[in-house]
Amino acid sequence: MIWNEILKGESHQLEFKKELSGDMKKILKTVCAFANGDGGKIVFGIENNTLAVAGIESDKVFILMDSLADMISNNCSPQIIPYITFETINDKTVVIVEIRPGQNTPYYLKSAGSLEGTYIRVGATTRKAESEKVQELILFGTHRSFDELITKDAEPVQKKDITALCKMISRYNGLDRPVTVDHLVSWKLLKREKNRYLPSVGFRLLTYNDLHFARIQCALFKGTDRTEFLDRKEFEGSLCDQIEEAYTFVLKHINKRSRINGLYREDIYELPLAAVREIIVNAVMHRNYLMHSCIQVSVFSDRLEIVSPGGLYAGLTKEEMLSGSSSIRNQRLADIFMKMRIVEKWGTGVLRVFRLCSEAGLARPKYTTEGDFVRVEIFRPGAEDDSRGEAPLPVRASARLPETR
């Protein structure tokens, strides 16, 4: 019953209206936002502030349902077909408009056009989509990923960059068979055009990386907030180099102890290194490269925090992510990272991080999805194990990530 959902209040997928009146455009904006995201429901006959059931007069229920169907179908593009029902709560009738997640994004108000009339859901609010988000919705609606695009400003690739990437993939992969330019073409990293090769965005990111915001900013802070810097670096260039440099920065600024294992001394860090590396890799692989923001890796006295631009992709929910599901925003990068054995299985990284931190006796890591950002926090030893962390989840065993090269 819808009443159980109503009791939780408005949310990412739920909105209340007392009646169909006032600014009809607000309702249409929310409809488009639901279609562009995870779907959702608008319930008519509910007081937003008190959750009281005002109800819809019985002789107006079907009129309202017909009006809503016509209004949504006629004013949204591509056409949205709502699923409209009604339920009785405390002898009063509420009308429920359910919008399913759309596959032909972006959905927008016809009167405003796709650039100005596209809306998304952020928490319990409906907001106009920024141009970067509209571009991503266009790509999703046409079943493409940004990293496979050949942009208009792309210059032909130099032979040295092709050779360098082939060698790097071969080295990480560990196979005797060399990677060739034909492989890069078949993997959609390059496009052959007569006697030259044009680079995809993915090729550029993996080599000379001329995308200004495709960087990792690292900082060490005094205490638990961002008031005072103790050290900071910004890494650019190839994504693989950035991963190694950010990883090394974290290792430099967390505690370690040593123990003697036979004839050798073994360094033991306060945070599980495989978990640190996993989170950095996931941030690089899943971020939205259309956004004008950098990945941020911050070391505080009580935690390591990594923020990645780009929220969850293609309707993936936080609950699904935490249980091991995955939705790949950057298909080319994900494929190459798999081939290079930087990642092993899509969707298992979160579970691995939980397991590694649990085995190290640390507080449970916290994953936060905030609109266009994903924040991951690993708490250092001594941090209070309270409600900041996620609930424990079942984990699956997995192979260890490659060590730093």
mmCIF file of C-alpha atoms in Angstrom:
data_model
loop_
_atom_site.group_PDB
_atom_site.id
_atom_site.type_symbol
_atom_site.label_atom_id
_atom_site.label_comp_id
_atom_site.label_asym_id
_atom_site.label_seq_id
_atom_site.Cartn_x
_atom_site.Cartn_y
_atom_site.Cartn_z
ATOM 1 C CA MET A 1 0.000 0.000 0.000
ATOM 2 C CA ILE A 2 1.085 3.523 -0.738
ATOM 3 C CA TRP A 3 0.432 4.584 2.868
ATOM 4 C CA ASN A 4 3.613 2.904 4.087
ATOM 5 C CA GLU A 5 5.607 4.949 1.558
ATOM 6 C CA ILE A 6 3.777 8.170 2.469
ATOM 7 C CA LEU A 7 4.713 7.805 6.130
ATOM 8 C CA LYS A 8 8.394 8.102 5.172
ATOM 9 C CA GLY A 9 7.833 11.563 3.669
ATOM 10 C CA GLU A 10 8.924 13.035 0.359
ATOM 11 C CA SER A 11 12.072 11.561 -1.101
ATOM 12 C CA HIS A 12 14.124 11.015 -4.221
ATOM 13 C CA GLN A 13 11.242 8.975 -5.662
ATOM 14 C CA LEU A 14 8.182 10.374 -3.931
ATOM 15 C CA GLU A 15 6.375 13.726 -3.996
ATOM 16 C CA PHE A 16 3.037 14.891 -2.567
ATOM 17 C CA LYS A 17 0.424 17.284 -3.911
ATOM 18 C CA LYS A 18 -2.799 18.254 -2.182
ATOM 19 C CA GLU A 19 -4.563 18.818 -5.498
ATOM 20 C CA LEU A 20 -4.014 19.636 -9.141
ATOM 21 C CA SER A 21 -3.824 23.409 -8.951
ATOM 22 C CA GLY A 22 -1.396 26.262 -9.134
ATOM 23 C CA ASP A 23 1.683 25.939 -11.341
ATOM 24 C CA MET A 24 1.093 22.863 -13.514
ATOM 25 C CA LYS A 25 4.609 23.240 -14.865
ATOM 26 C CA LYS A 26 6.044 22.188 -11.477
ATOM 27 C CA ILE A 27 4.283 18.847 -11.788
ATOM 28 C CA LEU A 28 5.580 18.373 -15.320
ATOM 29 C CA LYS A 29 9.126 19.193 -14.199
ATOM 30 C CA THR A 30 8.932 16.488 -11.547
ATOM 31 C CA VAL A 31 7.521 14.004 -14.069
ATOM 32 C CA CYS A 32 10.479 14.653 -16.379
ATOM 33 C CA ALA A 33 12.907 14.416 -13.450
ATOM 34 C CA PHE A 34 11.532 11.007 -12.460
ATOM 35 C CA ALA A 35 11.771 9.770 -16.075
ATOM 36 C CA ASN A 36 15.379 11.009 -16.304
ATOM 37 C CA GLY A 37 16.316 9.208 -13.098
ATOM 38 C CA ASP A 38 15.131 6.273 -11.058
ATOM 39 C CA GLY A 39 11.429 6.817 -11.630
ATOM 40 C CA GLY A 40 9.042 7.899 -8.906
ATOM 41 C CA LYS A 41 5.506 8.624 -7.753
ATOM 42 C CA ILE A 42 3.461 11.788 -7.278
ATOM 43 C CA VAL A 43 0.615 11.289 -4.826
ATOM 44 C CA PHE A 44 -2.338 13.691 -5.042
ATOM 45 C CA GLY A 45 -4.483 14.205 -1.965
ATOM 46 C CA ILE A 46 -1.692 14.447 0.623
ATOM 47 C CA GLU A 47 -0.706 17.499 2.651
ATOM 48 C CA ASN A 48 3.044 17.855 2.150
ATOM 49 C CA ASN A 49 3.921 19.394 5.518
ATOM 50 C CA THR A 50 1.778 17.235 7.808
ATOM 51 C CA LEU A 51 1.308 14.070 5.695
ATOM 52 C CA ALA A 52 -2.400 14.405 6.445
ATOM 53 C CA VAL A 53 -4.710 12.698 3.961
ATOM 54 C CA ALA A 54 -6.811 15.461 2.409
ATOM 55 C CA GLY A 55 -8.125 13.173 -0.298
ATOM 56 C CA ILE A 56 -9.638 13.898 -3.705
ATOM 57 C CA GLU A 57 -13.405 14.379 -3.954
ATOM 58 C CA SER A 58 -14.964 11.190 -5.299
ATOM 59 C CA ASP A 59 -16.657 12.885 -8.255
ATOM 60 C CA LYS A 60 -13.332 14.386 -9.345
ATOM 61 C CA VAL A 61 -11.061 11.336 -9.131
ATOM 62 C CA PHE A 62 -11.454 10.122 -12.707
ATOM 63 C CA ILE A 63 -11.474 13.665 -14.068
ATOM 64 C CA LEU A 64 -8.146 14.257 -12.326
ATOM 65 C CA MET A 65 -6.700 11.005 -13.647
ATOM 66 C CA ASP A 66 -7.690 11.846 -17.232
ATOM 67 C CA SER A 67 -6.365 15.390 -16.914
ATOM 68 C CA LEU A 68 -3.013 14.186 -15.609
ATOM 69 C CA ALA A 69 -2.632 11.609 -18.382
ATOM 70 C CA ASP A 70 -3.362 14.202 -21.073
ATOM 71 C CA MET A 71 -1.174 16.882 -19.478
ATOM 72 C CA ILE A 72 1.859 14.598 -19.176
ATOM 73 C CA SER A 73 1.478 12.987 -22.583
ATOM 74 C CA ASN A 74 1.019 16.316 -24.386
ATOM 75 C CA ASN A 75 3.702 18.403 -22.685
ATOM 76 C CA CYS A 76 6.684 16.086 -22.205
ATOM 77 C CA SER A 77 9.086 14.885 -24.878
ATOM 78 C CA PRO A 78 9.857 12.139 -25.665
ATOM 79 C CA GLN A 79 6.338 11.088 -24.784
ATOM 80 C CA ILE A 80 5.918 9.813 -21.226
ATOM 81 C CA ILE A 81 3.122 7.358 -20.506
ATOM 82 C CA PRO A 82 2.263 7.527 -16.791
ATOM 83 C CA TYR A 83 0.713 4.690 -14.804
ATOM 84 C CA ILE A 84 -2.139 6.311 -12.858
ATOM 85 C CA THR A 85 -4.132 4.578 -10.119
ATOM 86 C CA PHE A 86 -6.026 5.466 -6.961
ATOM 87 C CA GLU A 87 -6.190 4.042 -3.436
ATOM 88 C CA THR A 88 -8.424 4.590 -0.413
ATOM 89 C CA ILE A 89 -6.786 5.691 2.838
ATOM 90 C CA ASN A 90 -8.979 6.324 5.885
ATOM 91 C CA ASP A 91 -12.047 6.481 3.644
ATOM 92 C CA LYS A 92 -10.398 9.128 1.464
ATOM 93 C CA THR A 93 -9.148 8.682 -2.077
ATOM 94 C CA VAL A 94 -5.633 9.549 -3.241
ATOM 95 C CA VAL A 95 -4.471 9.480 -6.847
ATOM 96 C CA ILE A 96 -1.027 8.032 -7.592
ATOM 97 C CA VAL A 97 0.945 8.932 -10.715
ATOM 98 C CA GLU A 98 3.816 6.523 -11.230
ATOM 99 C CA ILE A 99 6.595 7.401 -13.687
ATOM 100 C CA ARG A 100 8.927 4.634 -14.778
ATOM 101 C CA PRO A 101 12.641 5.259 -15.499
ATOM 102 C CA GLY A 102 12.986 6.186 -19.161
ATOM 103 C CA GLN A 103 15.358 4.711 -21.728
ATOM 104 C CA ASN A 104 15.136 7.563 -24.273
ATOM 105 C CA THR A 105 16.624 10.341 -22.164
ATOM 106 C CA PRO A 106 16.635 13.263 -21.849
ATOM 107 C CA TYR A 107 12.952 13.855 -21.092
ATOM 108 C CA TYR A 108 12.056 17.542 -21.114
ATOM 109 C CA LEU A 109 9.271 20.094 -21.308
ATOM 110 C CA LYS A 110 8.299 20.615 -24.946
ATOM 111 C CA SER A 111 7.751 24.311 -24.388
ATOM 112 C CA ALA A 112 11.319 24.846 -23.158
ATOM 113 C CA GLY A 113 13.299 22.394 -25.304
ATOM 114 C CA SER A 114 15.918 19.865 -24.237
ATOM 115 C CA LEU A 115 18.619 22.351 -23.179
ATOM 116 C CA GLU A 116 16.378 24.453 -20.945
ATOM 117 C CA GLY A 117 13.578 22.045 -20.098
ATOM 118 C CA THR A 118 15.423 18.998 -18.744
ATOM 119 C CA TYR A 119 15.054 18.313 -15.006
ATOM 120 C CA ILE A 120 16.536 15.847 -12.550
ATOM 121 C CA ARG A 121 15.778 14.755 -9.024
ATOM 122 C CA VAL A 122 18.225 15.698 -6.246
ATOM 123 C CA GLY A 123 17.080 14.357 -2.901
ATOM 124 C CA ALA A 124 13.458 15.374 -2.467
ATOM 125 C CA THR A 125 13.755 18.338 -4.837
ATOM 126 C CA THR A 126 13.414 18.802 -8.584
ATOM 127 C CA ARG A 127 16.155 20.831 -10.238
ATOM 128 C CA LYS A 128 17.017 21.990 -13.721
ATOM 129 C CA ALA A 129 19.754 19.828 -15.214
ATOM 130 C CA GLU A 130 23.102 21.471 -15.912
ATOM 131 C CA SER A 131 24.455 21.218 -19.455
ATOM 132 C CA GLU A 132 26.886 18.446 -18.482
ATOM 133 C CA LYS A 133 24.026 16.353 -17.117
ATOM 134 C CA VAL A 134 21.963 16.947 -20.253
ATOM 135 C CA GLN A 135 24.891 15.727 -22.362
ATOM 136 C CA GLU A 136 25.187 12.591 -20.261
ATOM 137 C CA LEU A 137 21.451 11.919 -20.554
ATOM 138 C CA ILE A 138 21.722 12.306 -24.334
ATOM 139 C CA LEU A 139 24.536 9.756 -24.429
ATOM 140 C CA PHE A 140 22.590 7.332 -22.234
ATOM 141 C CA GLY A 141 19.516 7.711 -24.423
ATOM 142 C CA THR A 142 21.559 6.837 -27.512
ATOM 143 C CA HIS A 143 23.359 3.923 -25.789
ATOM 144 C CA ARG A 144 26.795 5.502 -25.955
ATOM 145 C CA SER A 145 29.388 6.413 -23.360
ATOM 146 C CA PHE A 146 31.386 9.635 -23.353
ATOM 147 C CA ASP A 147 34.749 7.863 -23.320
ATOM 148 C CA GLU A 148 34.140 6.243 -26.721
ATOM 149 C CA LEU A 149 33.373 9.521 -28.515
ATOM 150 C CA ILE A 150 35.662 11.025 -31.141
ATOM 151 C CA THR A 151 35.281 14.749 -30.496
ATOM 152 C CA LYS A 152 35.484 17.395 -33.218
ATOM 153 C CA ASP A 153 38.656 18.904 -31.792
ATOM 154 C CA ALA A 154 40.517 15.575 -31.717
ATOM 155 C CA GLU A 155 43.864 15.700 -33.506
ATOM 156 C CA PRO A 156 45.268 12.576 -35.218
ATOM 157 C CA VAL A 157 47.192 10.377 -32.789
ATOM 158 C CA GLN A 158 50.962 10.291 -32.819
ATOM 159 C CA LYS A 159 52.662 6.938 -33.174
ATOM 160 C CA LYS A 160 54.511 7.349 -29.886
ATOM 161 C CA ASP A 161 51.229 7.618 -27.951
ATOM 162 C CA ILE A 162 49.862 4.477 -29.603
ATOM 163 C CA THR A 163 53.077 2.588 -28.809
ATOM 164 C CA ALA A 164 53.096 3.791 -25.203
ATOM 165 C CA LEU A 165 49.503 2.703 -24.548
ATOM 166 C CA CYS A 166 50.031 -0.701 -26.187
ATOM 167 C CA LYS A 167 53.086 -1.314 -24.009
ATOM 168 C CA MET A 168 51.308 -0.176 -20.852
ATOM 169 C CA ILE A 169 48.304 -2.466 -21.416
ATOM 170 C CA SER A 170 50.608 -5.396 -22.203
ATOM 171 C CA ARG A 171 52.685 -4.762 -19.069
ATOM 172 C CA TYR A 172 49.699 -4.655 -16.741
ATOM 173 C CA ASN A 173 48.044 -7.610 -18.448
ATOM 174 C CA GLY A 174 51.116 -9.802 -18.059
ATOM 175 C CA LEU A 175 50.503 -11.783 -21.247
ATOM 176 C CA ASP A 176 53.178 -12.623 -23.785
ATOM 177 C CA ARG A 177 51.009 -11.595 -26.741
ATOM 178 C CA PRO A 178 51.598 -7.867 -27.436
ATOM 179 C CA VAL A 179 48.779 -5.366 -27.769
ATOM 180 C CA THR A 180 48.652 -3.764 -31.218
ATOM 181 C CA VAL A 181 46.988 -0.765 -32.824
ATOM 182 C CA ASP A 182 44.390 -3.130 -34.286
ATOM 183 C CA HIS A 183 43.402 -4.069 -30.736
ATOM 184 C CA LEU A 184 42.942 -0.394 -29.849
ATOM 185 C CA VAL A 185 40.693 0.065 -32.877
ATOM 186 C CA SER A 186 38.586 -2.984 -32.022
ATOM 187 C CA TRP A 187 38.270 -1.773 -28.423
ATOM 188 C CA LYS A 188 36.951 1.586 -29.723
ATOM 189 C CA LEU A 189 39.858 3.543 -28.325
ATOM 190 C CA LEU A 190 40.929 4.578 -31.814
ATOM 191 C CA LYS A 191 39.149 5.162 -35.111
ATOM 192 C CA ARG A 192 41.008 4.370 -38.312
ATOM 193 C CA GLU A 193 40.520 7.061 -40.947
ATOM 194 C CA LYS A 194 42.536 6.566 -44.167
ATOM 195 C CA ASN A 195 46.198 6.664 -43.101
ATOM 196 C CA ARG A 196 45.645 8.131 -39.678
ATOM 197 C CA TYR A 197 44.035 7.316 -36.333
ATOM 198 C CA LEU A 198 41.670 9.543 -34.386
ATOM 199 C CA PRO A 199 41.541 9.220 -30.585
ATOM 200 C CA SER A 200 38.471 8.539 -28.504
ATOM 201 C CA VAL A 201 38.088 10.377 -25.218
ATOM 202 C CA GLY A 202 39.136 7.123 -23.527
ATOM 203 C CA PHE A 203 42.413 6.989 -25.473
ATOM 204 C CA ARG A 204 43.165 10.582 -24.546
ATOM 205 C CA LEU A 205 42.483 9.883 -20.858
ATOM 206 C CA LEU A 206 44.780 6.866 -20.887
ATOM 207 C CA THR A 207 47.657 8.674 -22.617
ATOM 208 C CA TYR A 208 48.366 12.401 -22.825
ATOM 209 C CA ASN A 209 45.074 13.376 -21.099
ATOM 210 C CA ASP A 210 44.220 16.843 -22.342
ATOM 211 C CA LEU A 211 40.897 17.024 -20.458
ATOM 212 C CA HIS A 212 41.415 19.854 -17.994
ATOM 213 C CA PHE A 213 39.260 18.516 -15.125
ATOM 214 C CA ALA A 214 40.315 14.876 -15.454
ATOM 215 C CA ARG A 215 42.664 15.187 -12.486
ATOM 216 C CA ILE A 216 43.021 14.009 -8.914
ATOM 217 C CA GLN A 217 43.488 16.574 -6.158
ATOM 218 C CA CYS A 218 45.049 15.185 -2.979
ATOM 219 C CA ALA A 219 45.306 16.914 0.379
ATOM 220 C CA LEU A 220 46.376 16.251 3.944
ATOM 221 C CA PHE A 221 44.410 18.288 6.500
ATOM 222 C CA LYS A 222 45.052 19.065 10.126
ATOM 223 C CA GLY A 223 42.249 17.634 12.234
ATOM 224 C CA THR A 224 38.893 16.470 10.937
ATOM 225 C CA ASP A 225 37.848 19.356 8.645
ATOM 226 C CA ARG A 226 39.205 21.322 5.683
ATOM 227 C CA THR A 227 40.343 24.366 7.633
ATOM 228 C CA GLU A 228 44.135 23.898 7.471
ATOM 229 C CA PHE A 229 46.227 22.216 4.772
ATOM 230 C CA LEU A 230 49.353 20.322 5.769
ATOM 231 C CA ASP A 231 50.163 19.047 2.281
ATOM 232 C CA ARG A 232 48.493 19.054 -1.126
ATOM 233 C CA LYS A 233 49.200 17.845 -4.624
ATOM 234 C CA GLU A 234 47.349 17.794 -7.935
ATOM 235 C CA PHE A 235 48.018 14.958 -10.343
ATOM 236 C CA GLU A 236 47.358 15.040 -14.068
ATOM 237 C CA GLY A 237 48.421 13.016 -17.102
ATOM 238 C CA SER A 238 47.467 9.405 -17.816
ATOM 239 C CA LEU A 239 44.732 8.020 -15.571
ATOM 240 C CA CYS A 240 46.926 5.066 -14.639
ATOM 241 C CA ASP A 241 49.690 7.421 -13.504
ATOM 242 C CA GLN A 242 47.157 9.430 -11.510
ATOM 243 C CA ILE A 243 45.953 6.292 -9.717
ATOM 244 C CA GLU A 244 49.516 5.384 -8.721
ATOM 245 C CA GLU A 245 50.363 8.923 -7.600
ATOM 246 C CA ALA A 246 47.198 9.357 -5.532
ATOM 247 C CA TYR A 247 47.721 5.937 -3.959
ATOM 248 C CA THR A 248 51.319 6.850 -3.070
ATOM 249 C CA PHE A 249 50.158 10.167 -1.580
ATOM 250 C CA VAL A 250 47.800 8.357 0.783
ATOM 251 C CA LEU A 251 50.506 5.880 1.807
ATOM 252 C CA LYS A 252 52.835 8.778 2.584
ATOM 253 C CA HIS A 253 50.331 10.324 4.989
ATOM 254 C CA ILE A 254 48.898 7.373 6.915
ATOM 255 C CA ASN A 255 50.621 5.553 9.751
ATOM 256 C CA LYS A 256 52.535 2.336 9.399
ATOM 257 C CA ARG A 257 54.421 -0.031 11.639
ATOM 258 C CA SER A 258 56.984 -2.699 10.894
ATOM 259 C CA ARG A 259 57.392 -6.284 11.925
ATOM 260 C CA ILE A 260 60.064 -8.860 11.180
ATOM 261 C CA ASN A 261 58.875 -11.788 9.098
ATOM 262 C CA GLY A 262 61.759 -14.247 8.913
ATOM 263 C CA LEU A 263 64.685 -12.403 7.365
ATOM 264 C CA TYR A 264 62.565 -9.561 6.048
ATOM 265 C CA ARG A 265 60.958 -6.475 7.496
ATOM 266 C CA GLU A 266 57.276 -6.059 6.628
ATOM 267 C CA ASP A 267 55.495 -2.702 6.651
ATOM 268 C CA ILE A 268 51.912 -2.776 7.937
ATOM 269 C CA TYR A 269 49.736 0.261 7.220
ATOM 270 C CA GLU A 270 46.849 1.391 9.410
ATOM 271 C CA LEU A 271 44.426 1.161 6.448
ATOM 272 C CA PRO A 272 44.122 -1.878 4.165
ATOM 273 C CA LEU A 273 46.036 -0.872 1.052
ATOM 274 C CA ALA A 274 43.919 -2.934 -1.310
ATOM 275 C CA ALA A 275 40.826 -1.059 -0.087
ATOM 276 C CA VAL A 276 42.518 2.325 -0.572
ATOM 277 C CA ARG A 277 43.540 1.383 -4.079
ATOM 278 C CA GLU A 278 40.107 -0.045 -4.880
ATOM 279 C CA ILE A 279 38.330 3.188 -3.962
ATOM 280 C CA ILE A 280 40.731 5.346 -5.973
ATOM 281 C CA VAL A 281 40.384 3.080 -9.011
ATOM 282 C CA ASN A 282 36.582 3.100 -8.769
ATOM 283 C CA ALA A 283 36.538 6.887 -8.499
ATOM 284 C CA VAL A 284 38.620 7.165 -11.685
ATOM 285 C CA MET A 285 36.650 4.514 -13.573
ATOM 286 C CA HIS A 286 33.128 5.672 -12.655
ATOM 287 C CA ARG A 287 33.425 9.462 -12.498
ATOM 288 C CA ASN A 288 31.587 11.707 -14.945
ATOM 289 C CA TYR A 289 34.247 13.203 -17.216
ATOM 290 C CA LEU A 290 31.771 15.754 -18.554
ATOM 291 C CA MET A 291 31.700 17.498 -15.173
ATOM 292 C CA HIS A 292 34.080 20.367 -14.507
ATOM 293 C CA SER A 293 35.256 18.961 -11.195
ATOM 294 C CA CYS A 294 38.236 16.919 -10.087
ATOM 295 C CA ILE A 295 38.367 13.783 -7.965
ATOM 296 C CA GLN A 296 39.396 14.756 -4.427
ATOM 297 C CA VAL A 297 41.369 12.507 -2.084
ATOM 298 C CA SER A 298 41.537 13.926 1.444
ATOM 299 C CA VAL A 299 43.404 12.548 4.462
ATOM 300 C CA PHE A 300 42.032 13.722 7.814
ATOM 301 C CA SER A 301 43.118 12.761 11.315
ATOM 302 C CA ASP A 302 40.158 10.386 11.621
ATOM 303 C CA ARG A 303 39.460 9.232 8.057
ATOM 304 C CA LEU A 304 40.355 8.969 4.400
ATOM 305 C CA GLU A 305 37.745 10.600 2.171
ATOM 306 C CA ILE A 306 37.452 10.242 -1.615
ATOM 307 C CA VAL A 307 34.901 12.287 -3.581
ATOM 308 C CA SER A 308 34.140 11.431 -7.199
ATOM 309 C CA PRO A 309 32.208 13.738 -9.594
ATOM 310 C CA GLY A 310 29.134 12.056 -11.033
ATOM 311 C CA GLY A 311 26.394 10.388 -9.024
ATOM 312 C CA LEU A 312 25.194 6.842 -9.495
ATOM 313 C CA TYR A 313 24.537 6.044 -13.136
ATOM 314 C CA ALA A 314 21.605 4.715 -15.153
ATOM 315 C CA GLY A 315 19.143 4.351 -12.286
ATOM 316 C CA LEU A 316 21.480 2.402 -10.003
ATOM 317 C CA THR A 317 20.418 2.919 -6.385
ATOM 318 C CA LYS A 318 22.694 3.189 -3.388
ATOM 319 C CA GLU A 319 21.248 -0.028 -1.987
ATOM 320 C CA GLU A 320 22.003 -1.876 -5.229
ATOM 321 C CA MET A 321 25.545 -0.507 -5.282
ATOM 322 C CA LEU A 322 26.200 -1.592 -1.702
ATOM 323 C CA SER A 323 24.929 -5.096 -2.442
ATOM 324 C CA GLY A 324 27.333 -5.564 -5.361
ATOM 325 C CA SER A 325 25.452 -4.291 -8.420
ATOM 326 C CA SER A 326 27.154 -2.010 -10.902
ATOM 327 C CA SER A 327 26.222 0.316 -13.752
ATOM 328 C CA ILE A 328 29.108 1.320 -15.993
ATOM 329 C CA ARG A 329 29.289 4.959 -17.027
ATOM 330 C CA ASN A 330 32.626 4.709 -18.909
ATOM 331 C CA GLN A 331 32.478 1.509 -20.923
ATOM 332 C CA ARG A 332 35.850 1.865 -22.693
ATOM 333 C CA LEU A 333 37.766 2.657 -19.511
ATOM 334 C CA ALA A 334 36.085 -0.191 -17.645
ATOM 335 C CA ASP A 335 36.961 -2.640 -20.422
ATOM 336 C CA ILE A 336 40.597 -1.532 -20.505
ATOM 337 C CA PHE A 337 40.919 -1.614 -16.716
ATOM 338 C CA MET A 338 39.614 -5.174 -16.838
ATOM 339 C CA LYS A 339 42.116 -6.108 -19.545
ATOM 340 C CA MET A 340 44.899 -4.494 -17.515
ATOM 341 C CA ARG A 341 43.750 -6.374 -14.386
ATOM 342 C CA ILE A 342 43.406 -3.116 -12.501
ATOM 343 C CA VAL A 343 39.871 -4.275 -11.705
ATOM 344 C CA GLU A 344 38.675 -7.849 -11.819
ATOM 345 C CA LYS A 345 34.889 -7.885 -11.630
ATOM 346 C CA TRP A 346 32.435 -5.039 -12.025
ATOM 347 C CA GLY A 347 30.404 -4.354 -8.914
ATOM 348 C CA THR A 348 32.518 -6.318 -6.414
ATOM 349 C CA GLY A 349 34.676 -3.409 -5.274
ATOM 350 C CA VAL A 350 32.324 -2.085 -2.590
ATOM 351 C CA LEU A 351 31.953 -5.511 -1.045
ATOM 352 C CA ARG A 352 35.715 -5.990 -1.076
ATOM 353 C CA VAL A 353 36.223 -2.687 0.724
ATOM 354 C CA PHE A 354 33.758 -3.727 3.453
ATOM 355 C CA ARG A 355 35.483 -7.059 3.888
ATOM 356 C CA LEU A 356 39.012 -5.646 4.000
ATOM 357 C CA CYS A 357 38.102 -3.001 6.569
ATOM 358 C CA SER A 358 36.269 -5.547 8.686
ATOM 359 C CA GLU A 359 39.287 -7.869 8.629
ATOM 360 C CA ALA A 360 41.492 -4.921 9.677
ATOM 361 C CA GLY A 361 39.228 -4.207 12.665
ATOM 362 C CA LEU A 362 38.182 -0.794 11.349
ATOM 363 C CA ALA A 363 34.841 0.979 11.599
ATOM 364 C CA ARG A 364 32.546 0.310 8.673
ATOM 365 C CA PRO A 365 33.233 2.583 5.655
ATOM 366 C CA LYS A 366 30.559 5.072 4.681
ATOM 367 C CA TYR A 367 29.252 5.573 1.142
ATOM 368 C CA THR A 368 27.268 8.737 0.472
ATOM 369 C CA THR A 369 25.534 9.583 -2.797
ATOM 370 C CA GLU A 370 24.838 13.297 -3.058
ATOM 371 C CA GLY A 371 23.288 14.274 -6.371
ATOM 372 C CA ASP A 372 26.256 14.507 -8.717
ATOM 373 C CA PHE A 373 28.886 13.210 -6.307
ATOM 374 C CA VAL A 374 29.778 9.963 -4.560
ATOM 375 C CA ARG A 375 31.714 10.211 -1.295
ATOM 376 C CA VAL A 376 33.534 7.277 0.314
ATOM 377 C CA GLU A 377 35.000 7.457 3.825
ATOM 378 C CA ILE A 378 37.316 4.914 5.429
ATOM 379 C CA PHE A 379 37.754 5.572 9.127
ATOM 380 C CA ARG A 380 41.245 5.369 10.607
ATOM 381 C CA PRO A 381 41.945 3.322 13.761
ATOM 382 C CA GLY A 382 40.386 4.919 16.816
ATOM 383 C CA ALA A 383 37.560 6.581 14.891
ATOM 384 C CA GLU A 384 34.276 6.032 16.692
ATOM 385 C CA ASP A 385 32.303 3.111 15.220
ATOM 386 C CA ASP A 386 28.874 4.724 15.183
ATOM 387 C CA SER A 387 26.016 5.360 12.778
ATOM 388 C CA ARG A 388 28.323 7.091 10.311
ATOM 389 C CA GLY A 389 29.234 3.730 8.832
ATOM 390 C CA GLU A 390 27.128 1.538 6.583
ATOM 391 C CA ALA A 391 25.250 -1.481 7.853
ATOM 392 C CA PRO A 392 27.252 -4.707 7.479
ATOM 393 C CA LEU A 393 26.654 -6.535 4.234
ATOM 394 C CA PRO A 394 27.403 -10.058 3.016
ATOM 395 C CA VAL A 395 30.703 -10.081 1.131
ATOM 396 C CA ARG A 396 32.217 -12.305 -1.502
ATOM 397 C CA ALA A 397 35.843 -13.359 -1.589
ATOM 398 C CA SER A 398 37.887 -11.894 -4.420
ATOM 399 C CA ALA A 399 41.434 -11.825 -5.659
ATOM 400 C CA ARG A 400 43.836 -9.185 -4.477
ATOM 401 C CA LEU A 401 44.379 -6.102 -6.615
ATOM 402 C CA PRO A 402 47.730 -5.680 -8.358
ATOM 403 C CA GLU A 403 50.431 -4.016 -6.297
ATOM 404 C CA THR A 404 51.764 -0.596 -7.229
ATOM 405 C CA ARG A 405 54.072 -0.715 -10.212
#
